[in-house]
PDB file of C-alpha atoms in Angstrom:
ATOM      1  CA  MET A   1     -70.268  15.073  37.670  1.00  0.00           C
ATOM      2  CA  THR A   2     -72.579  12.205  38.097  1.00  0.00           C
ATOM      3  CA  PRO A   3     -72.419   8.896  40.093  1.00  0.00           C
ATOM      4  CA  MET A   4     -72.108   7.194  36.395  1.00  0.00           C
ATOM      5  CA  TYR A   5     -69.154   9.072  35.378  1.00  0.00           C
ATOM      6  CA  LYS A   6     -65.775   7.593  35.880  1.00  0.00           C
ATOM      7  CA  GLU A   7     -62.664   9.269  35.572  1.00  0.00           C
ATOM      8  CA  ASN A   8     -58.832   7.269  35.206  1.00  0.00           C
ATOM      9  CA  LEU A   9     -56.190   8.619  37.504  1.00  0.00           C
ATOM     10  CA  SER A  10     -53.338   9.809  35.582  1.00  0.00           C
ATOM     11  CA  LEU A  11     -50.491  11.255  37.302  1.00  0.00           C
ATOM     12  CA  PHE A  12     -46.896  12.774  36.585  1.00  0.00           C
ATOM     13  CA  THR A  13     -44.343  13.115  39.449  1.00  0.00           C
ATOM     14  CA  LEU A  14     -40.803  14.283  39.337  1.00  0.00           C
ATOM     15  CA  CYS A  15     -38.895  14.686  42.578  1.00  0.00           C
ATOM     16  CA  ILE A  16     -35.767  16.640  41.915  1.00  0.00           C
ATOM     17  CA  CYS A  17     -33.044  16.214  44.636  1.00  0.00           C
ATOM     18  CA  PRO A  18     -29.203  16.924  44.997  1.00  0.00           C
ATOM     19  CA  PRO A  19     -26.797  13.980  44.434  1.00  0.00           C
ATOM     20  CA  SER A  20     -26.831  11.781  47.761  1.00  0.00           C
ATOM     21  CA  GLY A  21     -30.271  13.176  48.191  1.00  0.00           C
ATOM     22  CA  GLY A  22     -31.777  10.028  49.227  1.00  0.00           C
ATOM     23  CA  LYS A  23     -33.438   8.880  46.058  1.00  0.00           C
ATOM     24  CA  ASN A  24     -33.032   5.535  46.410  1.00  0.00           C
ATOM     25  CA  GLN A  25     -34.479   5.358  49.769  1.00  0.00           C
ATOM     26  CA  CYS A  26     -37.436   7.665  48.733  1.00  0.00           C
ATOM     27  CA  SER A  27     -38.434   5.483  45.789  1.00  0.00           C
ATOM     28  CA  SER A  28     -38.064   2.257  47.703  1.00  0.00           C
ATOM     29  CA  PHE A  29     -39.588   3.310  50.884  1.00  0.00           C
ATOM     30  CA  GLY A  30     -42.388   5.968  49.213  1.00  0.00           C
ATOM     31  CA  CYS A  31     -42.865   3.975  46.233  1.00  0.00           C
ATOM     32  CA  ARG A  32     -41.759   0.721  45.232  1.00  0.00           C
ATOM     33  CA  GLN A  33     -42.948  -0.586  48.678  1.00  0.00           C
ATOM     34  CA  PRO A  34     -46.345   0.794  48.834  1.00  0.00           C
ATOM     35  CA  VAL A  35     -47.193  -0.116  44.916  1.00  0.00           C
ATOM     36  CA  THR A  36     -45.944  -3.788  45.839  1.00  0.00           C
ATOM     37  CA  SER A  37     -48.612  -3.784  48.703  1.00  0.00           C
ATOM     38  CA  VAL A  38     -51.274  -2.768  46.443  1.00  0.00           C
ATOM     39  CA  GLU A  39     -50.291  -5.325  43.483  1.00  0.00           C
ATOM     40  CA  GLU A  40     -50.466  -8.059  46.028  1.00  0.00           C
ATOM     41  CA  ASN A  41     -53.679  -7.072  47.101  1.00  0.00           C
ATOM     42  CA  GLN A  42     -55.135  -6.395  43.873  1.00  0.00           C
ATOM     43  CA  GLY A  43     -53.197  -9.705  42.028  1.00  0.00           C
ATOM     44  CA  LYS A  44     -52.225  -7.136  39.350  1.00  0.00           C
ATOM     45  CA  ARG A  45     -48.780  -5.877  38.332  1.00  0.00           C
ATOM     46  CA  LEU A  46     -48.685  -2.170  37.890  1.00  0.00           C
ATOM     47  CA  LEU A  47     -45.089  -1.192  38.324  1.00  0.00           C
ATOM     48  CA  LEU A  48     -43.092  -0.813  35.079  1.00  0.00           C
ATOM     49  CA  ASP A  49     -39.532   0.955  35.053  1.00  0.00           C
ATOM     50  CA  LYS A  50     -38.137   0.210  31.694  1.00  0.00           C
ATOM     51  CA  PHE A  51     -40.361  -0.133  28.763  1.00  0.00           C
ATOM     52  CA  THR A  52     -41.059  -0.495  24.957  1.00  0.00           C
ATOM     53  CA  GLU A  53     -44.294   0.973  23.236  1.00  0.00           C
ATOM     54  CA  ALA A  54     -45.528  -2.999  22.618  1.00  0.00           C
ATOM     55  CA  GLY A  55     -44.654  -3.835  26.032  1.00  0.00           C
ATOM     56  CA  LEU A  56     -46.347  -1.007  27.397  1.00  0.00           C
ATOM     57  CA  ARG A  57     -49.650  -1.846  25.162  1.00  0.00           C
ATOM     58  CA  GLN A  58     -48.842  -5.590  26.228  1.00  0.00           C
ATOM     59  CA  HIS A  59     -49.179  -4.408  30.187  1.00  0.00           C
ATOM     60  CA  LEU A  60     -52.255  -2.123  29.712  1.00  0.00           C
ATOM     61  CA  MET A  61     -53.963  -5.284  28.063  1.00  0.00           C
ATOM     62  CA  GLN A  62     -53.107  -7.492  31.023  1.00  0.00           C
ATOM     63  CA  ASN A  63     -53.890  -5.323  33.860  1.00  0.00           C
ATOM     64  CA  ASP A  64     -57.271  -3.517  32.837  1.00  0.00           C
ATOM     65  CA  GLY A  65     -55.151  -0.425  31.343  1.00  0.00           C
ATOM     66  CA  VAL A  66     -53.693   0.459  34.367  1.00  0.00           C
ATOM     67  CA  ALA A  67     -49.641   0.868  34.671  1.00  0.00           C
ATOM     68  CA  LEU A  68     -47.372   3.176  36.922  1.00  0.00           C
ATOM     69  CA  ILE A  69     -44.007   3.857  35.148  1.00  0.00           C
ATOM     70  CA  MET A  70     -41.649   4.371  37.808  1.00  0.00           C
ATOM     71  CA  ASN A  71     -37.809   4.802  38.531  1.00  0.00           C
ATOM     72  CA  GLU A  72     -35.312   6.182  40.770  1.00  0.00           C
ATOM     73  CA  GLU A  73     -33.187   7.613  37.719  1.00  0.00           C
ATOM     74  CA  MET A  74     -35.660   9.310  35.635  1.00  0.00           C
ATOM     75  CA  GLU A  75     -33.024  11.099  33.285  1.00  0.00           C
ATOM     76  CA  ASP A  76     -32.776   8.117  31.089  1.00  0.00           C
ATOM     77  CA  THR A  77     -36.269   6.931  30.887  1.00  0.00           C
ATOM     78  CA  LEU A  78     -37.238  11.091  30.011  1.00  0.00           C
ATOM     79  CA  ARG A  79     -34.696  10.724  27.444  1.00  0.00           C
ATOM     80  CA  ASN A  80     -35.814   7.369  25.961  1.00  0.00           C
ATOM     81  CA  ILE A  81     -39.386   8.571  25.796  1.00  0.00           C
ATOM     82  CA  GLN A  82     -38.757  12.029  24.265  1.00  0.00           C
ATOM     83  CA  THR A  83     -36.616  10.230  21.420  1.00  0.00           C
ATOM     84  CA  GLU A  84     -38.450   7.212  20.666  1.00  0.00           C
ATOM     85  CA  ARG A  85     -42.140   7.120  19.631  1.00  0.00           C
ATOM     86  CA  GLU A  86     -43.427   5.990  22.687  1.00  0.00           C
ATOM     87  CA  CYS A  87     -43.788  10.020  23.725  1.00  0.00           C
ATOM     88  CA  GLY A  88     -47.059  10.197  21.357  1.00  0.00           C
ATOM     89  CA  THR A  89     -48.493   7.193  22.717  1.00  0.00           C
ATOM     90  CA  LEU A  90     -47.958   8.062  26.343  1.00  0.00           C
ATOM     91  CA  CYS A  91     -49.340  11.591  25.892  1.00  0.00           C
ATOM     92  CA  ARG A  92     -52.698   9.630  24.299  1.00  0.00           C
ATOM     93  CA  LEU A  93     -52.708   7.195  26.677  1.00  0.00           C
ATOM     94  CA  PHE A  94     -51.872   9.848  29.717  1.00  0.00           C
ATOM     95  CA  ASP A  95     -55.270  11.520  28.609  1.00  0.00           C
ATOM     96  CA  GLY A  96     -57.197   8.357  29.410  1.00  0.00           C
ATOM     97  CA  ASP A  97     -57.981   7.546  25.640  1.00  0.00           C
ATOM     98  CA  SER A  98     -58.633   4.108  24.473  1.00  0.00           C
ATOM     99  CA  LEU A  99     -56.282   1.526  23.467  1.00  0.00           C
ATOM    100  CA  TYR A 100     -56.679  -0.584  20.360  1.00  0.00           C
ATOM    101  CA  THR A 101     -54.234  -3.429  19.693  1.00  0.00           C
ATOM    102  CA  ASN A 102     -54.267  -6.015  16.646  1.00  0.00           C
ATOM    103  CA  ASN A 103     -52.107  -8.858  16.735  1.00  0.00           C
ATOM    104  CA  GLY A 104     -52.661  -9.729  12.636  1.00  0.00           C
ATOM    105  CA  SER A 105     -55.026 -12.151  13.203  1.00  0.00           C
ATOM    106  CA  HIS A 106     -59.004 -12.044  11.822  1.00  0.00           C
ATOM    107  CA  GLY A 107     -60.802 -10.929  14.895  1.00  0.00           C
ATOM    108  CA  SER A 108     -58.207 -10.341  17.004  1.00  0.00           C
ATOM    109  CA  ARG A 109     -58.623  -6.332  17.739  1.00  0.00           C
ATOM    110  CA  GLN A 110     -58.578  -6.185  21.670  1.00  0.00           C
ATOM    111  CA  THR A 111     -59.502  -2.623  23.152  1.00  0.00           C
ATOM    112  CA  ILE A 112     -59.658  -1.351  26.754  1.00  0.00           C
ATOM    113  CA  GLU A 113     -61.978   1.598  26.906  1.00  0.00           C
ATOM    114  CA  GLN A 114     -59.699   3.955  29.420  1.00  0.00           C
ATOM    115  CA  THR A 115     -56.533   4.162  30.215  1.00  0.00           C
ATOM    116  CA  SER A 116     -54.353   5.428  33.413  1.00  0.00           C
ATOM    117  CA  VAL A 117     -51.013   5.564  33.082  1.00  0.00           C
ATOM    118  CA  SER A 118     -48.785   7.702  36.139  1.00  0.00           C
ATOM    119  CA  ILE A 119     -45.213   8.212  35.453  1.00  0.00           C
ATOM    120  CA  GLY A 120     -43.150   9.176  38.497  1.00  0.00           C
ATOM    121  CA  GLY A 121     -39.067   9.416  39.556  1.00  0.00           C
ATOM    122  CA  PHE A 122     -36.314  10.890  40.803  1.00  0.00           C
ATOM    123  CA  MET A 123     -33.667  12.899  39.068  1.00  0.00           C
ATOM    124  CA  GLN A 124     -30.545  14.651  40.074  1.00  0.00           C
ATOM    125  CA  VAL A 125     -30.101  18.939  40.201  1.00  0.00           C
ATOM    126  CA  SER A 126     -27.176  18.292  38.117  1.00  0.00           C
ATOM    127  CA  CYS A 127     -28.923  16.490  35.098  1.00  0.00           C
ATOM    128  CA  LEU A 128     -31.147  19.790  34.244  1.00  0.00           C
ATOM    129  CA  LYS A 129     -28.119  21.201  32.612  1.00  0.00           C
TER     130      LYS A 129
END
């Protein structure tokens, strides 16, 4: 490691709680409110709860390659990621890889050298069956 080396942070967290375990309160006070404060201070939008591959790419382009996918009911989000093509994109982006997009116009290719995509959420114990 050198002072010139930069590593983006990507983090995956999943809090598993019993029914009525306070997922919504934890999500609000421990995640959404602090992230909203950071968004206001930085003038960027970081938080996503639902997304498509195209929407995630657009969000990353508009926010310097940074996204936080957060949901207090993570089961549906994880099922969607598993069944859609978002899984491959998320795995690549989670590793900090470059992001390239092209909207079809000549010379319109956009690049972000590094990405930082973190995923966090809450799930009930009963969803694990």
